[in-house]
């Protein structure tokens, strides 16, 4: 961890992937430099901006302006907001729009939005003309600390989330923290679950810092840049060591196996946002680890206390709508992509900041634990 930064200083985090290395530029107002940074990386390239309609209404003009200021020609493709746009139909529409706009191999895509747009536009960029460069301009907290970094791109199949996709790294990530000022509080809090996750999985000091400074992160003070930079540094290190998730990158899934099951049961809807499911999933991962004698009950309570303080769900009873039954939850957990040869793979913990991959978790033990939680 480093000392909090002054808001005027952009922080640059490097993702060290050899000839595919790129910068994550973090700071209030960094969007203004988007055009000149693109021009320096790809002189003469034209840009196709992909945005969702809500983000376009708020921020597209600024992005267009930043590109025009550096004489980067741009066109745009606006899709409906929400997870529903990570589908074949929107993917096709965006690909065809890029081709119609005569975007060539040496041009690029700018993904302007949250994780939905980053995943969709990144996959479009990976696919059109066998691979175009793309730049991530993440506009949600979740996207700034997680989805815009690391090159996972995808759309959903009717059979499951993120099943059609590619690893395709961006050439630049511009995380302008001022863009988060327009984000609804509920979306900000959901993204905060992914922020806390970095502390929980590998940085106890950062988690303690968040416990004392989370209000500043929410309020947009210097703590916001600091928190985003810490998360991006942590993710950059993991991605550089394990780009294709053959090992430690799986730690980033802390809270996701339990979380995905509840998110899927809620139909990937506004009833339970992804980050909210991750918050509940992190608490369950700590409680399950405590039940196995790996972590202390005190650590689990501390995690729940902090996430509840910021307004996130931490118990099954916090969820709105019908609660899924145990059979449905176990089916959803078994469908999760982290199942290998019938054994369940979970990210478990020994303490705050000490997560590890456990690939031998007995399904019966998980069922008994969830049955207790549901009772
Ligand atoms: P999102 O992209 O749907 O954005 C959430 C909502 O906020 C949308 O309605 C959007 O229009 C609105 N919004 C975005 N920025 C705004 C702003 N600045 N001001 C006002 N409104 C704004 O959701 P998300 O939570 O950012 O991302 C979730 C998606 O990310 C999921 O599809 C998930 O699978 C994916 N994801 C991908 C990775 C990865 O590594 N690729 C990691 C985590 C999550
Ligand atoms: N969000 C998990 C990953 O990027 O691996």
Short mmCIF file of C-alpha atoms in Angstrom, two decimals, residues 79-334:
data_model
loop_
_atom_site.label_atom_id
_atom_site.label_comp_id
_atom_site.label_asym_id
_atom_site.label_seq_id
_atom_site.Cartn_x
_atom_site.Cartn_y
_atom_site.Cartn_z
CA UNK A 79 -26.54 0.03 -27.29
CA UNK A 80 -29.18 -0.38 -24.56
CA UNK A 81 -27.89 -0.34 -20.97
CA UNK A 82 -27.82 -3.51 -18.89
CA UNK A 83 -26.65 -7.11 -18.88
CA UNK A 84 -29.12 -7.89 -21.70
CA UNK A 85 -26.73 -6.21 -24.17
CA UNK A 86 -24.14 -8.95 -23.62
CA UNK A 87 -26.03 -11.10 -26.14
CA UNK A 88 -25.59 -12.37 -29.70
CA UNK A 89 -27.98 -9.79 -31.19
CA UNK A 90 -26.15 -6.76 -29.76
CA UNK A 91 -22.79 -8.32 -30.56
CA UNK A 92 -23.89 -8.74 -34.20
CA UNK A 93 -25.27 -5.21 -34.34
CA UNK A 94 -22.02 -3.73 -32.98
CA UNK A 95 -19.80 -5.81 -35.30
CA UNK A 96 -21.86 -4.80 -38.34
CA UNK A 97 -21.80 -1.14 -37.28
CA UNK A 98 -17.99 -1.24 -37.05
CA UNK A 99 -17.71 -2.75 -40.51
CA UNK A 100 -20.19 -0.21 -41.90
CA UNK A 101 -18.12 2.60 -40.33
CA UNK A 102 -15.12 1.17 -42.26
CA UNK A 103 -13.09 0.54 -39.14
CA UNK A 104 -9.88 -1.09 -40.41
CA UNK A 105 -7.20 -3.28 -38.81
CA UNK A 106 -5.16 -0.25 -37.76
CA UNK A 107 -8.15 1.57 -36.21
CA UNK A 108 -9.50 0.89 -32.75
CA UNK A 109 -12.53 0.53 -30.50
CA UNK A 110 -13.15 2.63 -27.38
CA UNK A 111 -15.28 0.87 -24.76
CA UNK A 112 -17.06 3.62 -22.82
CA UNK A 113 -19.08 2.19 -19.96
CA UNK A 114 -19.25 -0.33 -17.18
CA UNK A 115 -18.37 -4.00 -17.24
CA UNK A 116 -21.17 -4.81 -19.69
CA UNK A 117 -19.79 -2.47 -22.36
CA UNK A 118 -16.17 -3.42 -21.62
CA UNK A 119 -16.96 -7.11 -22.04
CA UNK A 120 -19.12 -6.59 -25.15
CA UNK A 121 -16.91 -4.05 -26.94
CA UNK A 122 -13.77 -5.99 -26.02
CA UNK A 123 -15.22 -9.13 -27.60
CA UNK A 124 -16.33 -7.17 -30.66
CA UNK A 125 -12.75 -5.83 -30.92
CA UNK A 126 -11.37 -9.36 -30.54
CA UNK A 127 -13.59 -10.61 -33.36
CA UNK A 128 -13.91 -7.99 -36.12
CA UNK A 129 -11.20 -8.32 -38.78
CA UNK A 130 -9.63 -11.07 -36.61
CA UNK A 131 -8.76 -8.61 -33.88
CA UNK A 132 -8.75 -4.84 -33.48
CA UNK A 133 -7.05 -2.84 -30.75
CA UNK A 134 -9.29 -1.39 -28.09
CA UNK A 135 -9.14 1.11 -25.25
CA UNK A 136 -11.13 0.75 -22.06
CA UNK A 137 -12.76 3.87 -20.59
CA UNK A 138 -14.46 2.32 -17.55
CA UNK A 139 -17.28 4.36 -16.03
CA UNK A 140 -18.33 2.20 -13.06
CA UNK A 141 -16.28 1.49 -9.95
CA UNK A 142 -16.51 -2.22 -10.74
CA UNK A 143 -15.10 -1.64 -14.20
CA UNK A 144 -12.32 0.66 -12.96
CA UNK A 145 -11.02 -1.84 -10.41
CA UNK A 146 -11.74 -5.10 -12.15
CA UNK A 147 -13.41 -5.70 -15.50
CA UNK A 148 -11.49 -3.16 -17.63
CA UNK A 149 -8.16 -4.74 -16.67
CA UNK A 150 -6.97 -8.17 -17.66
CA UNK A 151 -8.45 -8.84 -21.07
CA UNK A 152 -11.42 -11.07 -20.24
CA UNK A 153 -14.10 -10.24 -22.82
CA UNK A 154 -17.40 -12.03 -23.31
CA UNK A 155 -21.08 -12.12 -24.08
CA UNK A 156 -23.62 -14.45 -22.48
CA UNK A 157 -25.08 -17.60 -24.01
CA UNK A 158 -28.70 -18.53 -23.24
CA UNK A 159 -27.04 -21.43 -21.40
CA UNK A 160 -24.87 -19.30 -19.13
CA UNK A 161 -23.00 -16.13 -18.37
CA UNK A 162 -19.76 -15.19 -20.17
CA UNK A 163 -19.68 -18.46 -22.12
CA UNK A 164 -18.78 -16.88 -25.48
CA UNK A 165 -15.65 -14.78 -25.33
CA UNK A 166 -11.93 -14.33 -25.71
CA UNK A 167 -8.89 -13.16 -23.84
CA UNK A 168 -8.03 -9.91 -25.61
CA UNK A 169 -6.01 -7.27 -23.78
CA UNK A 170 -6.75 -3.55 -24.25
CA UNK A 171 -3.91 -1.25 -25.33
CA UNK A 172 -4.83 1.37 -22.70
CA UNK A 173 -7.21 1.78 -19.76
CA UNK A 174 -8.31 5.31 -18.82
CA UNK A 175 -9.90 5.26 -15.37
CA UNK A 176 -11.21 8.79 -14.87
CA UNK A 177 -12.50 8.76 -11.31
CA UNK A 178 -14.66 11.84 -11.92
CA UNK A 179 -16.88 9.74 -14.20
CA UNK A 180 -17.98 7.88 -11.07
CA UNK A 181 -19.60 11.05 -9.70
CA UNK A 182 -22.67 10.35 -11.85
CA UNK A 183 -22.91 6.68 -10.87
CA UNK A 184 -25.99 5.81 -8.77
CA UNK A 185 -25.03 5.08 -5.15
CA UNK A 186 -26.27 1.49 -5.38
CA UNK A 187 -24.00 0.81 -8.38
CA UNK A 188 -21.07 2.46 -6.59
CA UNK A 189 -21.60 0.27 -3.53
CA UNK A 190 -21.82 -2.83 -5.71
CA UNK A 191 -18.45 -1.94 -7.27
CA UNK A 192 -17.07 -1.38 -3.78
CA UNK A 193 -17.55 -5.08 -3.05
CA UNK A 194 -14.87 -5.77 -5.68
CA UNK A 195 -12.63 -3.13 -4.04
CA UNK A 196 -12.98 -4.81 -0.63
CA UNK A 197 -12.35 -8.16 -2.31
CA UNK A 198 -8.73 -7.15 -3.10
CA UNK A 199 -8.12 -6.52 0.61
CA UNK A 200 -9.82 -9.75 1.57
CA UNK A 201 -7.90 -11.89 -0.89
CA UNK A 202 -4.38 -10.61 -0.40
CA UNK A 203 -3.92 -7.32 1.43
CA UNK A 204 -5.08 -7.15 5.05
CA UNK A 205 -3.57 -3.66 5.42
CA UNK A 206 -5.70 -2.38 2.55
CA UNK A 207 -8.83 -3.89 4.11
CA UNK A 208 -8.04 -2.11 7.39
CA UNK A 209 -7.47 1.12 5.44
CA UNK A 210 -10.88 0.70 3.77
CA UNK A 211 -12.56 0.20 7.14
CA UNK A 212 -11.32 3.66 8.15
CA UNK A 213 -11.52 5.46 4.80
CA UNK A 214 -14.48 4.05 2.86
CA UNK A 215 -16.52 7.25 3.24
CA UNK A 216 -13.80 9.18 1.39
CA UNK A 217 -13.84 6.58 -1.40
CA UNK A 218 -17.60 7.03 -1.76
CA UNK A 219 -17.40 10.83 -1.49
CA UNK A 220 -14.81 11.12 -4.26
CA UNK A 221 -11.94 12.39 -2.13
CA UNK A 222 -8.28 11.38 -2.66
CA UNK A 223 -9.08 8.02 -1.07
CA UNK A 224 -11.02 7.08 -4.20
CA UNK A 225 -7.94 7.33 -6.46
CA UNK A 226 -5.87 5.56 -3.83
CA UNK A 227 -8.29 2.65 -3.55
CA UNK A 228 -8.62 2.26 -7.33
CA UNK A 229 -4.84 2.39 -7.76
CA UNK A 230 -4.28 -0.27 -5.08
CA UNK A 231 -6.81 -2.57 -6.74
CA UNK A 232 -5.40 -2.02 -10.24
CA UNK A 233 -1.86 -2.68 -9.01
CA UNK A 234 -3.00 -5.91 -7.37
CA UNK A 235 -4.87 -7.03 -10.48
CA UNK A 236 -2.00 -6.04 -12.80
CA UNK A 237 0.42 -8.22 -10.82
CA UNK A 238 -1.92 -11.21 -10.89
CA UNK A 239 -2.75 -10.83 -14.60
CA UNK A 240 0.92 -10.47 -15.56
CA UNK A 241 1.71 -13.72 -13.71
CA UNK A 242 -1.35 -15.71 -14.81
CA UNK A 243 -3.06 -14.12 -17.80
CA UNK A 244 -5.13 -17.19 -18.75
CA UNK A 245 -6.23 -18.15 -15.21
CA UNK A 246 -4.36 -21.41 -14.86
CA UNK A 247 -3.53 -20.63 -11.23
CA UNK A 248 -3.53 -17.58 -8.99
CA UNK A 249 -5.86 -15.43 -11.16
CA UNK A 250 -8.64 -17.64 -9.77
CA UNK A 251 -8.15 -15.82 -6.42
CA UNK A 252 -9.98 -12.88 -8.04
CA UNK A 253 -13.06 -15.09 -7.89
CA UNK A 254 -13.24 -14.84 -4.08
CA UNK A 255 -16.93 -14.63 -3.21
CA UNK A 256 -17.97 -15.45 -6.78
CA UNK A 257 -18.95 -19.13 -6.50
CA UNK A 258 -21.55 -18.49 -3.79
CA UNK A 259 -22.28 -15.07 -5.29
CA UNK A 260 -22.94 -16.33 -8.84
CA UNK A 261 -25.44 -18.87 -7.54
CA UNK A 262 -27.54 -16.15 -5.88
CA UNK A 263 -27.07 -13.80 -8.85
CA UNK A 264 -28.24 -16.50 -11.27
CA UNK A 265 -31.16 -17.40 -9.01
CA UNK A 266 -32.21 -13.73 -9.12
CA UNK A 267 -32.08 -13.90 -12.94
CA UNK A 268 -29.07 -11.53 -13.30
CA UNK A 269 -31.51 -8.71 -12.67
CA UNK A 270 -31.77 -5.49 -10.68
CA UNK A 271 -32.90 -7.64 -7.75
CA UNK A 272 -29.26 -8.47 -7.05
CA UNK A 273 -26.39 -6.65 -8.78
CA UNK A 274 -23.17 -8.55 -9.50
CA UNK A 275 -21.20 -6.68 -6.82
CA UNK A 276 -23.96 -7.19 -4.26
CA UNK A 277 -23.80 -10.92 -4.94
CA UNK A 278 -20.00 -10.77 -4.54
CA UNK A 279 -20.41 -9.06 -1.13
CA UNK A 280 -22.74 -11.80 0.09
CA UNK A 281 -20.47 -14.41 -1.50
CA UNK A 282 -17.37 -13.05 0.29
CA UNK A 283 -19.11 -13.24 3.66
CA UNK A 284 -20.25 -16.79 2.89
CA UNK A 285 -16.71 -17.75 1.81
CA UNK A 286 -15.37 -16.49 5.16
CA UNK A 287 -18.14 -18.20 7.13
CA UNK A 288 -17.66 -21.45 5.23
CA UNK A 289 -13.89 -21.24 5.86
CA UNK A 290 -14.60 -20.64 9.56
CA UNK A 291 -16.94 -23.66 9.63
CA UNK A 292 -14.09 -25.76 8.18
CA UNK A 293 -11.78 -24.52 10.94
CA UNK A 294 -9.58 -22.61 8.48
CA UNK A 295 -10.40 -19.05 9.53
CA UNK A 296 -11.75 -17.49 12.70
CA UNK A 297 -15.40 -16.60 13.23
CA UNK A 298 -14.12 -13.13 14.23
CA UNK A 299 -12.62 -12.58 10.76
CA UNK A 300 -15.94 -13.54 9.16
CA UNK A 301 -17.85 -11.15 11.45
CA UNK A 302 -15.43 -8.33 10.68
CA UNK A 303 -15.91 -8.77 6.93
CA UNK A 304 -19.70 -8.83 7.31
CA UNK A 305 -19.64 -5.75 9.57
CA UNK A 306 -17.68 -3.68 7.04
CA UNK A 307 -19.67 -4.69 3.97
CA UNK A 308 -22.95 -4.11 5.83
CA UNK A 309 -21.71 -0.66 6.92
CA UNK A 310 -21.39 0.43 3.28
CA UNK A 311 -24.90 -0.85 2.54
CA UNK A 312 -24.16 -4.19 0.90
CA UNK A 313 -26.09 -7.42 1.50
CA UNK A 314 -24.19 -9.77 3.80
CA UNK A 315 -26.83 -12.29 4.79
CA UNK A 316 -29.30 -14.33 2.79
CA UNK A 317 -32.14 -12.60 4.62
CA UNK A 318 -30.97 -9.25 3.14
CA UNK A 319 -32.03 -10.42 -0.34
CA UNK A 320 -35.29 -9.21 -1.83
CA UNK A 321 -37.75 -11.54 -3.55
CA UNK A 322 -38.04 -15.30 -3.25
CA UNK A 323 -35.04 -17.06 -1.72
CA UNK A 324 -33.81 -20.00 -3.84
CA UNK A 325 -34.07 -23.43 -2.25
CA UNK A 326 -31.06 -25.56 -1.46
CA UNK A 327 -31.44 -27.85 -4.52
CA UNK A 328 -31.54 -24.88 -6.89
CA UNK A 329 -28.50 -23.30 -5.24
CA UNK A 330 -26.52 -26.55 -5.40
CA UNK A 331 -27.42 -26.99 -9.09
CA UNK A 332 -26.24 -23.45 -9.80
CA UNK A 333 -23.02 -23.98 -7.84
CA UNK A 334 -22.34 -27.24 -9.70
#
